[in-house]
mmCIF file of C-alpha atoms and ligand atoms in Angstrom:
data_model
loop_
_atom_site.group_PDB
_atom_site.id
_atom_site.type_symbol
_atom_site.label_atom_id
_atom_site.label_comp_id
_atom_site.label_asym_id
_atom_site.label_seq_id
_atom_site.Cartn_x
_atom_site.Cartn_y
_atom_site.Cartn_z
ATOM 1 C CA MET A 66 135.617 14.097 -111.406
ATOM 2 C CA THR A 67 135.991 15.563 -115.150
ATOM 3 C CA VAL A 68 137.850 18.749 -114.390
ATOM 4 C CA GLY A 69 137.547 20.616 -117.829
ATOM 5 C CA THR A 70 135.289 18.010 -119.371
ATOM 6 C CA SER A 71 131.831 19.224 -120.302
ATOM 7 C CA ILE A 72 128.968 18.181 -118.203
ATOM 8 C CA PRO A 73 125.485 17.230 -119.756
ATOM 9 C CA LEU A 74 122.057 18.499 -118.478
ATOM 10 C CA ALA A 75 120.730 14.833 -118.646
ATOM 11 C CA LYS A 76 121.893 11.411 -118.942
ATOM 12 C CA PRO A 77 119.675 7.780 -119.146
ATOM 13 C CA SER A 78 120.368 5.282 -116.539
ATOM 14 C CA VAL A 79 120.513 2.126 -118.684
ATOM 15 C CA GLY A 80 122.155 -0.942 -117.880
ATOM 16 C CA PRO A 81 122.819 -4.907 -118.307
ATOM 17 C CA ARG A 82 119.365 -5.565 -117.471
ATOM 18 C CA GLU A 83 117.857 -3.354 -120.168
ATOM 19 C CA GLU A 84 120.381 -4.822 -122.389
ATOM 20 C CA GLU A 85 119.622 -8.358 -121.570
ATOM 21 C CA LEU A 86 115.389 -7.637 -121.917
ATOM 22 C CA VAL A 87 116.222 -5.896 -125.349
ATOM 23 C CA LEU A 88 118.178 -9.162 -126.619
ATOM 24 C CA GLU A 89 115.372 -11.337 -125.355
ATOM 25 C CA VAL A 90 112.632 -9.291 -127.504
ATOM 26 C CA MET A 91 115.305 -9.686 -130.798
ATOM 27 C CA ARG A 92 116.033 -13.062 -130.057
ATOM 28 C CA SER A 93 112.283 -13.917 -130.025
ATOM 29 C CA GLY A 94 111.750 -12.548 -133.260
ATOM 30 C CA ILE A 95 108.676 -10.481 -131.690
ATOM 31 C CA LEU A 96 109.375 -6.917 -132.277
ATOM 32 C CA SER A 97 105.826 -5.356 -131.794
ATOM 33 C CA LEU A 98 102.507 -6.266 -129.858
ATOM 34 C CA GLY A 99 104.376 -9.286 -128.615
ATOM 35 C CA PRO A 100 104.554 -10.445 -124.793
ATOM 36 C CA MET A 101 107.379 -7.851 -123.601
ATOM 37 C CA GLY A 102 104.797 -5.001 -124.701
ATOM 38 C CA ARG A 103 102.617 -6.463 -122.094
ATOM 39 C CA ARG A 104 105.051 -7.290 -119.318
ATOM 40 C CA PHE A 105 105.952 -3.609 -119.432
ATOM 41 C CA GLU A 106 102.259 -2.514 -119.040
ATOM 42 C CA GLU A 107 101.671 -4.810 -116.042
ATOM 43 C CA ALA A 108 104.811 -3.888 -114.453
ATOM 44 C CA PHE A 109 104.209 -0.065 -114.509
ATOM 45 C CA ALA A 110 100.395 -0.617 -113.626
ATOM 46 C CA ALA A 111 101.451 -2.531 -110.660
ATOM 47 C CA TYR A 112 104.406 0.123 -109.797
ATOM 48 C CA VAL A 113 102.050 3.010 -110.162
ATOM 49 C CA GLY A 114 98.830 1.105 -108.480
ATOM 50 C CA THR A 115 96.195 1.296 -111.021
ATOM 51 C CA GLU A 116 94.311 -1.561 -112.804
ATOM 52 C CA HIS A 117 95.870 -0.958 -116.200
ATOM 53 C CA ALA A 118 98.477 1.023 -118.295
ATOM 54 C CA CYS A 119 98.507 1.557 -121.933
ATOM 55 C CA ALA A 120 102.085 1.696 -123.678
ATOM 56 C CA VAL A 121 102.132 4.287 -126.300
ATOM 57 C CA SER A 122 104.925 5.770 -128.636
ATOM 58 C CA SER A 123 105.314 9.298 -126.688
ATOM 59 C CA GLY A 124 103.772 11.146 -123.907
ATOM 60 C CA THR A 125 102.562 13.335 -126.568
ATOM 61 C CA ALA A 126 100.572 10.492 -128.277
ATOM 62 C CA GLY A 127 99.221 9.647 -124.438
ATOM 63 C CA LEU A 128 98.442 13.012 -123.470
ATOM 64 C CA HIS A 129 96.488 13.154 -127.308
ATOM 65 C CA LEU A 130 94.161 10.088 -126.494
ATOM 66 C CA ALA A 131 93.425 10.903 -122.853
ATOM 67 C CA VAL A 132 92.004 14.342 -124.549
ATOM 68 C CA ARG A 133 90.301 12.416 -127.118
ATOM 69 C CA LEU A 134 88.764 10.304 -124.797
ATOM 70 C CA ALA A 135 88.102 12.923 -122.429
ATOM 71 C CA GLY A 136 85.406 13.992 -125.372
ATOM 72 C CA VAL A 137 87.297 17.176 -126.145
ATOM 73 C CA GLY A 138 86.417 18.186 -129.718
ATOM 74 C CA PRO A 139 86.209 21.400 -131.965
ATOM 75 C CA GLY A 140 85.203 24.550 -130.125
ATOM 76 C CA ASP A 141 85.757 23.262 -126.792
ATOM 77 C CA GLU A 142 88.336 24.970 -124.432
ATOM 78 C CA VAL A 143 90.648 22.767 -122.357
ATOM 79 C CA ILE A 144 92.586 24.701 -119.467
ATOM 80 C CA THR A 145 96.333 23.759 -118.484
ATOM 81 C CA SER A 146 99.523 25.383 -117.436
ATOM 82 C CA PRO A 147 101.521 27.479 -119.376
ATOM 83 C CA PHE A 148 104.413 26.482 -117.144
ATOM 84 C CA SER A 149 105.027 23.301 -118.973
ATOM 85 C CA PHE A 150 106.177 21.361 -122.088
ATOM 86 C CA VAL A 151 104.572 22.675 -125.368
ATOM 87 C CA ALA A 152 102.596 19.290 -125.430
ATOM 88 C CA SER A 153 100.496 19.493 -122.619
ATOM 89 C CA ALA A 154 98.765 22.391 -124.474
ATOM 90 C CA ASN A 155 99.326 21.190 -128.187
ATOM 91 C CA CYS A 156 97.066 18.067 -127.170
ATOM 92 C CA ALA A 157 94.129 20.271 -127.141
ATOM 93 C CA LEU A 158 94.797 21.898 -130.415
ATOM 94 C CA TYR A 159 94.851 18.346 -132.023
ATOM 95 C CA GLU A 160 91.278 17.841 -131.294
ATOM 96 C CA GLY A 161 90.408 21.397 -132.872
ATOM 97 C CA ALA A 162 89.958 22.856 -129.357
ATOM 98 C CA THR A 163 91.803 25.799 -127.589
ATOM 99 C CA PRO A 164 93.824 25.649 -124.857
ATOM 100 C CA VAL A 165 93.359 28.393 -121.991
ATOM 101 C CA PHE A 166 96.124 28.778 -119.731
ATOM 102 C CA ALA A 167 95.399 29.515 -116.368
ATOM 103 C CA ASP A 168 98.619 31.031 -113.814
ATOM 104 C CA ILE A 169 100.742 29.087 -111.665
ATOM 105 C CA ASP A 170 101.345 28.752 -108.084
ATOM 106 C CA PRO A 171 104.688 30.991 -107.374
ATOM 107 C CA VAL A 172 106.048 27.936 -104.759
ATOM 108 C CA SER A 173 104.584 24.556 -106.244
ATOM 109 C CA LEU A 174 105.121 26.292 -109.784
ATOM 110 C CA ASN A 175 101.926 24.204 -110.709
ATOM 111 C CA LEU A 176 98.547 25.007 -111.591
ATOM 112 C CA ASP A 177 96.862 27.383 -109.168
ATOM 113 C CA PRO A 178 93.307 25.793 -108.536
ATOM 114 C CA ALA A 179 91.962 29.211 -107.933
ATOM 115 C CA ALA A 180 92.841 30.864 -111.170
ATOM 116 C CA VAL A 181 91.874 27.295 -113.137
ATOM 117 C CA GLU A 182 88.200 27.990 -111.476
ATOM 118 C CA ALA A 183 88.522 31.413 -112.981
ATOM 119 C CA ALA A 184 89.269 30.595 -116.023
ATOM 120 C CA ILE A 185 86.148 28.244 -116.665
ATOM 121 C CA SER A 186 83.750 29.128 -119.432
ATOM 122 C CA PRO A 187 80.544 27.730 -120.936
ATOM 123 C CA ARG A 188 82.901 26.042 -123.455
ATOM 124 C CA THR A 189 85.428 24.503 -120.816
ATOM 125 C CA LYS A 190 85.368 20.830 -121.312
ATOM 126 C CA ALA A 191 88.720 20.088 -119.575
ATOM 127 C CA VAL A 192 91.821 20.379 -117.549
ATOM 128 C CA VAL A 193 95.003 18.910 -118.363
ATOM 129 C CA ALA A 194 96.726 19.211 -114.725
ATOM 130 C CA VAL A 195 100.518 18.879 -115.332
ATOM 131 C CA HIS A 196 102.605 17.946 -112.291
ATOM 132 C CA ILE A 197 105.846 20.055 -113.401
ATOM 133 C CA PHE A 198 109.210 19.291 -112.568
ATOM 134 C CA GLY A 199 107.899 15.984 -110.479
ATOM 135 C CA LEU A 200 106.193 17.837 -107.663
ATOM 136 C CA PRO A 201 102.338 17.043 -107.612
ATOM 137 C CA CYS A 202 100.076 19.546 -108.450
ATOM 138 C CA ASP A 203 96.898 19.970 -105.872
ATOM 139 C CA ILE A 204 94.935 17.394 -107.829
ATOM 140 C CA GLU A 205 92.429 17.049 -104.975
ATOM 141 C CA ALA A 206 91.285 20.858 -105.409
ATOM 142 C CA ILE A 207 91.266 20.595 -109.483
ATOM 143 C CA ASN A 208 89.347 17.269 -109.060
ATOM 144 C CA ALA A 209 86.969 18.913 -106.957
ATOM 145 C CA LEU A 210 86.703 21.998 -109.001
ATOM 146 C CA ALA A 211 86.247 19.829 -112.347
ATOM 147 C CA ALA A 212 83.344 18.034 -110.467
ATOM 148 C CA ARG A 213 81.712 20.599 -109.497
ATOM 149 C CA HIS A 214 81.443 22.079 -113.253
ATOM 150 C CA GLY A 215 81.532 18.813 -115.133
ATOM 151 C CA LEU A 216 84.979 18.688 -116.415
ATOM 152 C CA ALA A 217 86.728 15.935 -117.099
ATOM 153 C CA VAL A 218 90.559 15.802 -116.064
ATOM 154 C CA VAL A 219 93.537 14.526 -117.457
ATOM 155 C CA GLU A 220 96.786 14.577 -115.543
ATOM 156 C CA ASP A 221 99.922 15.124 -117.324
ATOM 157 C CA ALA A 222 102.475 12.950 -115.318
ATOM 158 C CA ALA A 223 105.315 13.017 -117.858
ATOM 159 C CA GLU A 224 107.933 14.592 -115.005
ATOM 160 C CA ALA A 225 106.349 12.861 -112.685
ATOM 161 C CA VAL A 226 106.792 8.961 -112.334
ATOM 162 C CA GLY A 227 106.865 7.901 -108.823
ATOM 163 C CA ALA A 228 106.024 11.150 -107.201
ATOM 164 C CA ARG A 229 103.641 11.057 -104.328
ATOM 165 C CA ARG A 230 100.744 13.564 -103.138
ATOM 166 C CA ARG A 231 99.864 13.236 -99.498
ATOM 167 C CA GLY A 232 101.438 10.000 -99.621
ATOM 168 C CA ARG A 233 99.331 8.781 -102.767
ATOM 169 C CA MET A 234 101.325 8.002 -105.866
ATOM 170 C CA VAL A 235 100.858 10.277 -108.849
ATOM 171 C CA GLY A 236 98.567 8.477 -111.401
ATOM 172 C CA THR A 237 95.997 7.094 -108.752
ATOM 173 C CA HIS A 238 93.814 9.977 -108.391
ATOM 174 C CA GLY A 239 91.006 8.870 -110.538
ATOM 175 C CA ASN A 240 92.302 10.365 -113.692
ATOM 176 C CA PRO A 241 93.784 9.173 -116.722
ATOM 177 C CA ALA A 242 97.378 9.865 -116.009
ATOM 178 C CA VAL A 243 99.950 10.285 -118.930
ATOM 179 C CA PHE A 244 103.848 9.174 -118.534
ATOM 180 C CA ALA A 245 106.470 9.959 -120.978
ATOM 181 C CA PHE A 246 109.860 7.899 -121.372
ATOM 182 C CA TYR A 247 111.840 10.622 -123.647
ATOM 183 C CA PRO A 248 115.538 9.807 -122.653
ATOM 184 C CA ASN A 249 115.644 12.761 -120.268
ATOM 185 C CA LYS A 250 113.071 11.826 -118.212
ATOM 186 C CA GLN A 251 113.218 9.651 -114.978
ATOM 187 C CA MET A 252 112.886 6.587 -116.935
ATOM 188 C CA THR A 253 113.399 5.913 -120.433
ATOM 189 C CA THR A 254 112.508 3.683 -123.272
ATOM 190 C CA GLY A 255 113.713 5.839 -126.055
ATOM 191 C CA GLU A 256 110.726 7.079 -127.357
ATOM 192 C CA GLY A 257 107.516 6.043 -125.130
ATOM 193 C CA GLY A 258 104.904 6.773 -122.847
ATOM 194 C CA MET A 259 102.156 5.481 -121.048
ATOM 195 C CA VAL A 260 98.514 5.975 -120.016
ATOM 196 C CA THR A 261 97.512 4.635 -116.567
ATOM 197 C CA THR A 262 93.683 4.033 -115.385
ATOM 198 C CA ASP A 263 91.235 2.270 -113.304
ATOM 199 C CA ASP A 264 88.659 1.790 -115.793
ATOM 200 C CA PRO A 265 88.524 -1.389 -118.126
ATOM 201 C CA GLU A 266 86.215 0.197 -120.583
ATOM 202 C CA LEU A 267 88.729 3.760 -120.788
ATOM 203 C CA HIS A 268 91.588 1.055 -121.115
ATOM 204 C CA ALA A 269 89.979 -0.948 -124.088
ATOM 205 C CA GLN A 270 89.618 2.495 -125.738
ATOM 206 C CA LEU A 271 93.148 3.488 -125.328
ATOM 207 C CA LYS A 272 94.289 0.203 -126.518
ATOM 208 C CA SER A 273 92.039 0.474 -129.749
ATOM 209 C CA LEU A 274 92.958 3.923 -130.660
ATOM 210 C CA SER A 275 96.521 3.596 -130.336
ATOM 211 C CA ASN A 276 96.334 0.413 -132.347
ATOM 212 C CA GLN A 277 94.548 1.954 -135.658
ATOM 213 C CA GLY A 278 91.193 1.758 -134.288
ATOM 214 C CA ARG A 279 91.324 -2.039 -133.903
ATOM 215 C CA SER A 280 88.807 -3.665 -131.641
ATOM 216 C CA ASP A 281 90.044 -6.257 -129.374
ATOM 217 C CA ALA A 282 87.894 -8.899 -130.476
ATOM 218 C CA GLY A 283 87.691 -8.256 -133.885
ATOM 219 C CA ASP A 284 89.992 -9.313 -137.067
ATOM 220 C CA TRP A 285 93.172 -7.619 -137.492
ATOM 221 C CA LEU A 286 91.846 -5.614 -140.440
ATOM 222 C CA GLU A 287 88.930 -4.554 -138.836
ATOM 223 C CA HIS A 288 89.053 -0.939 -137.411
ATOM 224 C CA ASP A 289 85.936 0.017 -135.057
ATOM 225 C CA ARG A 290 86.947 4.039 -135.089
ATOM 226 C CA LEU A 291 89.734 6.497 -136.140
ATOM 227 C CA GLY A 292 92.667 5.188 -134.805
ATOM 228 C CA TRP A 293 96.459 6.134 -134.832
ATOM 229 C CA ASN A 294 99.361 4.154 -134.975
ATOM 230 C CA TYR A 295 100.509 5.225 -131.320
ATOM 231 C CA ARG A 296 101.854 1.641 -130.709
ATOM 232 C CA LEU A 297 105.033 1.286 -128.495
ATOM 233 C CA ASP A 298 107.136 -1.536 -130.048
ATOM 234 C CA ASP A 299 108.537 -4.229 -128.166
ATOM 235 C CA VAL A 300 112.258 -3.486 -127.909
ATOM 236 C CA SER A 301 111.143 -0.085 -126.438
ATOM 237 C CA ALA A 302 109.092 -1.888 -123.794
ATOM 238 C CA ALA A 303 112.057 -3.989 -122.886
ATOM 239 C CA ILE A 304 114.088 -0.916 -122.111
ATOM 240 C CA GLY A 305 111.211 0.065 -119.945
ATOM 241 C CA LEU A 306 110.354 -3.224 -118.285
ATOM 242 C CA GLY A 307 114.396 -2.870 -117.123
ATOM 243 C CA GLN A 308 113.810 0.766 -115.720
ATOM 244 C CA VAL A 309 110.372 -0.332 -113.853
ATOM 245 C CA GLU A 310 112.594 -2.814 -112.299
ATOM 246 C CA ARG A 311 115.239 -0.153 -111.439
ATOM 247 C CA LEU A 312 112.963 2.577 -110.933
ATOM 248 C CA ASP A 313 113.403 2.800 -107.089
ATOM 249 C CA GLU A 314 117.135 2.731 -107.265
ATOM 250 C CA ILE A 315 117.281 5.237 -110.456
ATOM 251 C CA LEU A 316 114.886 7.676 -108.046
ATOM 252 C CA ALA A 317 116.647 7.180 -105.198
ATOM 253 C CA ALA A 318 120.320 8.283 -106.878
ATOM 254 C CA ARG A 319 118.273 11.312 -108.430
ATOM 255 C CA ALA A 320 117.076 12.434 -105.074
ATOM 256 C CA ALA A 321 120.438 11.974 -103.706
ATOM 257 C CA VAL A 322 122.010 14.495 -106.246
ATOM 258 C CA ALA A 323 119.216 16.703 -105.672
ATOM 259 C CA ASP A 324 119.934 16.618 -101.848
ATOM 260 C CA ARG A 325 123.703 17.146 -102.659
ATOM 261 C CA TYR A 326 122.604 20.176 -104.677
ATOM 262 C CA GLY A 327 120.302 21.507 -101.781
ATOM 263 C CA GLU A 328 123.399 21.450 -99.567
ATOM 264 C CA LEU A 329 125.558 22.886 -102.007
ATOM 265 C CA LEU A 330 123.405 25.718 -102.919
ATOM 266 C CA ARG A 331 122.354 26.560 -98.852
ATOM 267 C CA SER A 332 124.851 29.117 -98.922
ATOM 268 C CA THR A 333 124.154 30.632 -102.521
ATOM 269 C CA ALA A 334 123.201 34.105 -102.438
ATOM 270 C CA GLY A 335 121.023 34.917 -105.650
ATOM 271 C CA VAL A 336 119.313 31.322 -106.210
ATOM 272 C CA THR A 337 116.428 29.485 -104.737
ATOM 273 C CA PRO A 338 116.302 25.995 -104.922
ATOM 274 C CA PRO A 339 113.102 23.910 -105.892
ATOM 275 C CA ALA A 340 110.316 24.014 -103.337
ATOM 276 C CA VAL A 341 109.497 21.530 -100.997
ATOM 277 C CA VAL A 342 106.016 21.029 -100.180
ATOM 278 C CA ASP A 343 105.152 19.630 -97.207
ATOM 279 C CA GLY A 344 103.714 16.196 -97.209
ATOM 280 C CA ASP A 345 104.352 15.828 -100.810
ATOM 281 C CA GLU A 346 106.953 13.625 -102.151
ATOM 282 C CA ARG A 347 108.744 15.014 -105.799
ATOM 283 C CA SER A 348 110.106 12.500 -108.352
ATOM 284 C CA TRP A 349 113.305 14.279 -109.018
ATOM 285 C CA PHE A 350 113.151 14.966 -113.048
ATOM 286 C CA VAL A 351 115.483 17.897 -113.380
ATOM 287 C CA TYR A 352 117.124 20.677 -111.236
ATOM 288 C CA PRO A 353 116.166 24.103 -111.779
ATOM 289 C CA VAL A 354 117.075 27.077 -109.858
ATOM 290 C CA LEU A 355 115.317 30.253 -109.985
ATOM 291 C CA LEU A 356 117.611 33.332 -109.992
ATOM 292 C CA ASP A 357 117.034 36.328 -108.084
ATOM 293 C CA PRO A 358 114.698 39.005 -110.049
ATOM 294 C CA GLY A 359 117.040 41.173 -112.475
ATOM 295 C CA VAL A 360 120.097 38.766 -112.590
ATOM 296 C CA ASP A 361 121.127 38.492 -116.110
ATOM 297 C CA ARG A 362 120.021 34.737 -116.758
ATOM 298 C CA ASN A 363 121.857 34.900 -120.286
ATOM 299 C CA ALA A 364 125.306 36.164 -119.007
ATOM 300 C CA VAL A 365 125.016 33.227 -116.173
ATOM 301 C CA MET A 366 124.303 30.746 -118.738
ATOM 302 C CA ALA A 367 126.925 31.962 -121.179
ATOM 303 C CA GLN A 368 129.666 31.707 -118.192
ATOM 304 C CA LEU A 369 128.782 28.015 -117.050
ATOM 305 C CA GLN A 370 128.327 27.121 -120.858
ATOM 306 C CA GLY A 371 132.065 28.552 -121.489
ATOM 307 C CA GLU A 372 132.909 26.093 -118.591
ATOM 308 C CA GLY A 373 131.605 23.367 -120.333
ATOM 309 C CA ILE A 374 128.533 23.044 -117.887
ATOM 310 C CA ALA A 375 125.358 22.301 -119.740
ATOM 311 C CA CYS A 376 122.444 24.293 -118.493
ATOM 312 C CA LYS A 377 118.825 25.417 -120.180
ATOM 313 C CA PRO A 378 115.799 28.145 -119.529
ATOM 314 C CA TYR A 379 113.399 25.916 -118.172
ATOM 315 C CA LEU A 380 111.129 26.061 -118.889
ATOM 316 C CA PRO A 381 109.931 28.887 -121.131
ATOM 317 C CA ALA A 382 106.171 29.664 -121.204
ATOM 318 C CA ILE A 383 104.283 28.106 -123.489
ATOM 319 C CA HIS A 384 101.752 31.043 -124.591
ATOM 320 C CA LEU A 385 104.980 32.945 -125.034
ATOM 321 C CA GLN A 386 106.304 30.602 -127.794
ATOM 322 C CA PRO A 387 106.168 31.872 -131.225
ATOM 323 C CA PHE A 388 103.404 29.460 -132.525
ATOM 324 C CA TYR A 389 101.441 30.538 -129.289
ATOM 325 C CA ARG A 390 102.181 33.915 -130.149
ATOM 326 C CA ALA A 391 100.948 33.799 -133.646
ATOM 327 C CA ARG A 392 97.376 32.693 -132.172
ATOM 328 C CA GLY A 393 97.452 35.985 -130.124
ATOM 329 C CA HIS A 394 98.755 35.306 -127.004
ATOM 330 C CA ARG A 395 101.086 37.862 -125.433
ATOM 331 C CA PRO A 396 103.062 39.037 -122.301
ATOM 332 C CA GLY A 397 101.412 39.951 -119.367
ATOM 333 C CA GLU A 398 98.663 37.745 -119.621
ATOM 334 C CA LEU A 399 99.902 35.214 -116.836
ATOM 335 C CA PRO A 400 102.495 37.330 -114.857
ATOM 336 C CA VAL A 401 103.396 34.669 -112.379
ATOM 337 C CA CYS A 402 104.290 31.997 -115.294
ATOM 338 C CA GLU A 403 106.297 34.566 -116.895
ATOM 339 C CA SER A 404 108.305 36.055 -114.256
ATOM 340 C CA VAL A 405 109.209 32.266 -113.107
ATOM 341 C CA SER A 406 110.133 30.999 -116.736
ATOM 342 C CA ALA A 407 112.212 34.506 -117.225
ATOM 343 C CA ARG A 408 114.778 33.325 -114.156
ATOM 344 C CA SER A 409 114.536 29.414 -113.888
ATOM 345 C CA LEU A 410 117.642 27.649 -114.962
ATOM 346 C CA ALA A 411 118.207 24.022 -114.879
ATOM 347 C CA LEU A 412 121.512 22.796 -113.706
ATOM 348 C CA PRO A 413 123.186 19.402 -115.120
ATOM 349 C CA PHE A 414 121.353 16.640 -113.224
ATOM 350 C CA PHE A 415 120.949 12.831 -113.677
ATOM 351 C CA ALA A 416 121.420 9.453 -111.537
ATOM 352 C CA GLY A 417 125.105 9.218 -110.776
ATOM 353 C CA LEU A 418 126.120 12.896 -111.162
ATOM 354 C CA ASP A 419 129.589 13.013 -109.851
ATOM 355 C CA ALA A 420 129.870 14.827 -106.472
ATOM 356 C CA ASP A 421 133.266 16.847 -107.687
ATOM 357 C CA ASP A 422 130.978 17.652 -110.866
ATOM 358 C CA GLN A 423 128.313 18.918 -108.413
ATOM 359 C CA ALA A 424 130.166 21.098 -106.684
ATOM 360 C CA ARG A 425 132.146 22.263 -110.078
ATOM 361 C CA VAL A 426 128.637 23.395 -111.247
ATOM 362 C CA VAL A 427 127.765 25.195 -108.396
ATOM 363 C CA ASP A 428 131.162 27.083 -107.936
ATOM 364 C CA ALA A 429 130.792 28.093 -111.524
ATOM 365 C CA LEU A 430 127.312 29.183 -110.937
ATOM 366 C CA ARG A 431 128.583 31.124 -107.955
ATOM 367 C CA ARG A 432 131.152 32.761 -109.672
ATOM 368 C CA ALA A 433 128.827 33.668 -112.294
ATOM 369 C CA LEU A 434 126.330 35.284 -110.053
ATOM 370 C CA ASP A 435 129.083 37.396 -108.400
ATOM 371 C CA ALA A 436 130.275 38.228 -112.155
ATOM 372 C CA VAL A 437 126.787 39.582 -113.216
ATOM 373 C CA ALA A 438 126.000 41.216 -109.425
HETATM 374 C C1 PLP B 793 108.329 15.452 -121.670
HETATM 375 C C2 PLP B 793 106.717 15.821 -121.729
HETATM 376 C C3 PLP B 793 105.910 15.597 -122.327
HETATM 377 C C4 PLP B 793 105.895 14.826 -123.832
HETATM 378 O O1 PLP B 793 106.206 13.522 -123.550
HETATM 379 P P1 PLP B 793 107.086 12.962 -125.287
HETATM 380 O O2 PLP B 793 107.169 11.375 -124.709
HETATM 381 O O3 PLP B 793 108.370 13.685 -125.318
HETATM 382 O O4 PLP B 793 106.390 13.101 -126.131
HETATM 383 C C5 PLP B 793 104.263 16.135 -122.169
HETATM 384 N N1 PLP B 793 104.319 16.890 -121.033
HETATM 385 C C6 PLP B 793 105.326 17.276 -120.003
HETATM 386 C C7 PLP B 793 105.212 18.116 -118.986
HETATM 387 C C8 PLP B 793 106.691 16.688 -120.493
HETATM 388 O O5 PLP B 793 107.650 17.217 -119.769
#
């Protein structure tokens, strides 16, 4: 118990196994494009259950490549969720396309397939389907409407490693899926990401594009196409391999913390804990509660922060970010997303969060809610 001391919002779970693997890379002298990168990719593909996995320098880099390989270009539109991290929309802009936002389901907080279908225009090329907060979106419906309209689907699984949709692991629904390993995610490599696919040709293109457009067969200095340096180095891959080995244990520890919050919040008026969707298994990424309409979130946050408890308004609507407002977006466009993002509040959440600290968080939250009522 850490009475009076501060409780962070997130904290990575790294230990002796990761240290051992990092040392192995350092002592090998091969710090990039070595065997550790390959081992990490193979272990990750095996975990998710795809044929291939291409390690990249960040989730954002992975999204960029996946969108580019979907054939998205200038003048195209890419439909995505406004209730996500900004990269799921920015990846369309990187290729000169326009992100088009479709509103979300008020319970799952994921893209509403009917809203996606309504947003389709003759210029629509692809859908970036986000699995927000580790809860799978309705990927069957999105795949089906994409097939009907001839659209590509990219899955933004940056927050959903290990999540299952109707028993099936996220990443195995026939689309390239992008995972991310920033230190606040379920597993980390420091910075890093991964793109999974069953398609060997797509995988080869991902490898090439992330490695300066080099061909597999060709010379080191032979570049077949425009590429980027989106490689993941082997020190980061070593951390990642250790994390994959421990991923079941890490996810179970996070689920235990989430269950405890659920118990503690059961009798707390004024907040709604994250939704449970029958048949789907959330991979716990963050613990965002929804405050009742009308509750002064800033006042609640100020009180928690004053007691050393980190919390964040998670997530702000992408279309209302200054950069997107400057592109012409306005409040009122996406009412469900706007209502949710005005009321959501992420509480401290990580594997190993102390039970007493959780009680302290919920106690402080209750008092804050009483004070602002
Ligand atoms: C974290 C995140 C990303 C970006 O990943 P980075 O590794 O930080 O570039 C993309 N989409 C979502 C939904 C995320 O949460």
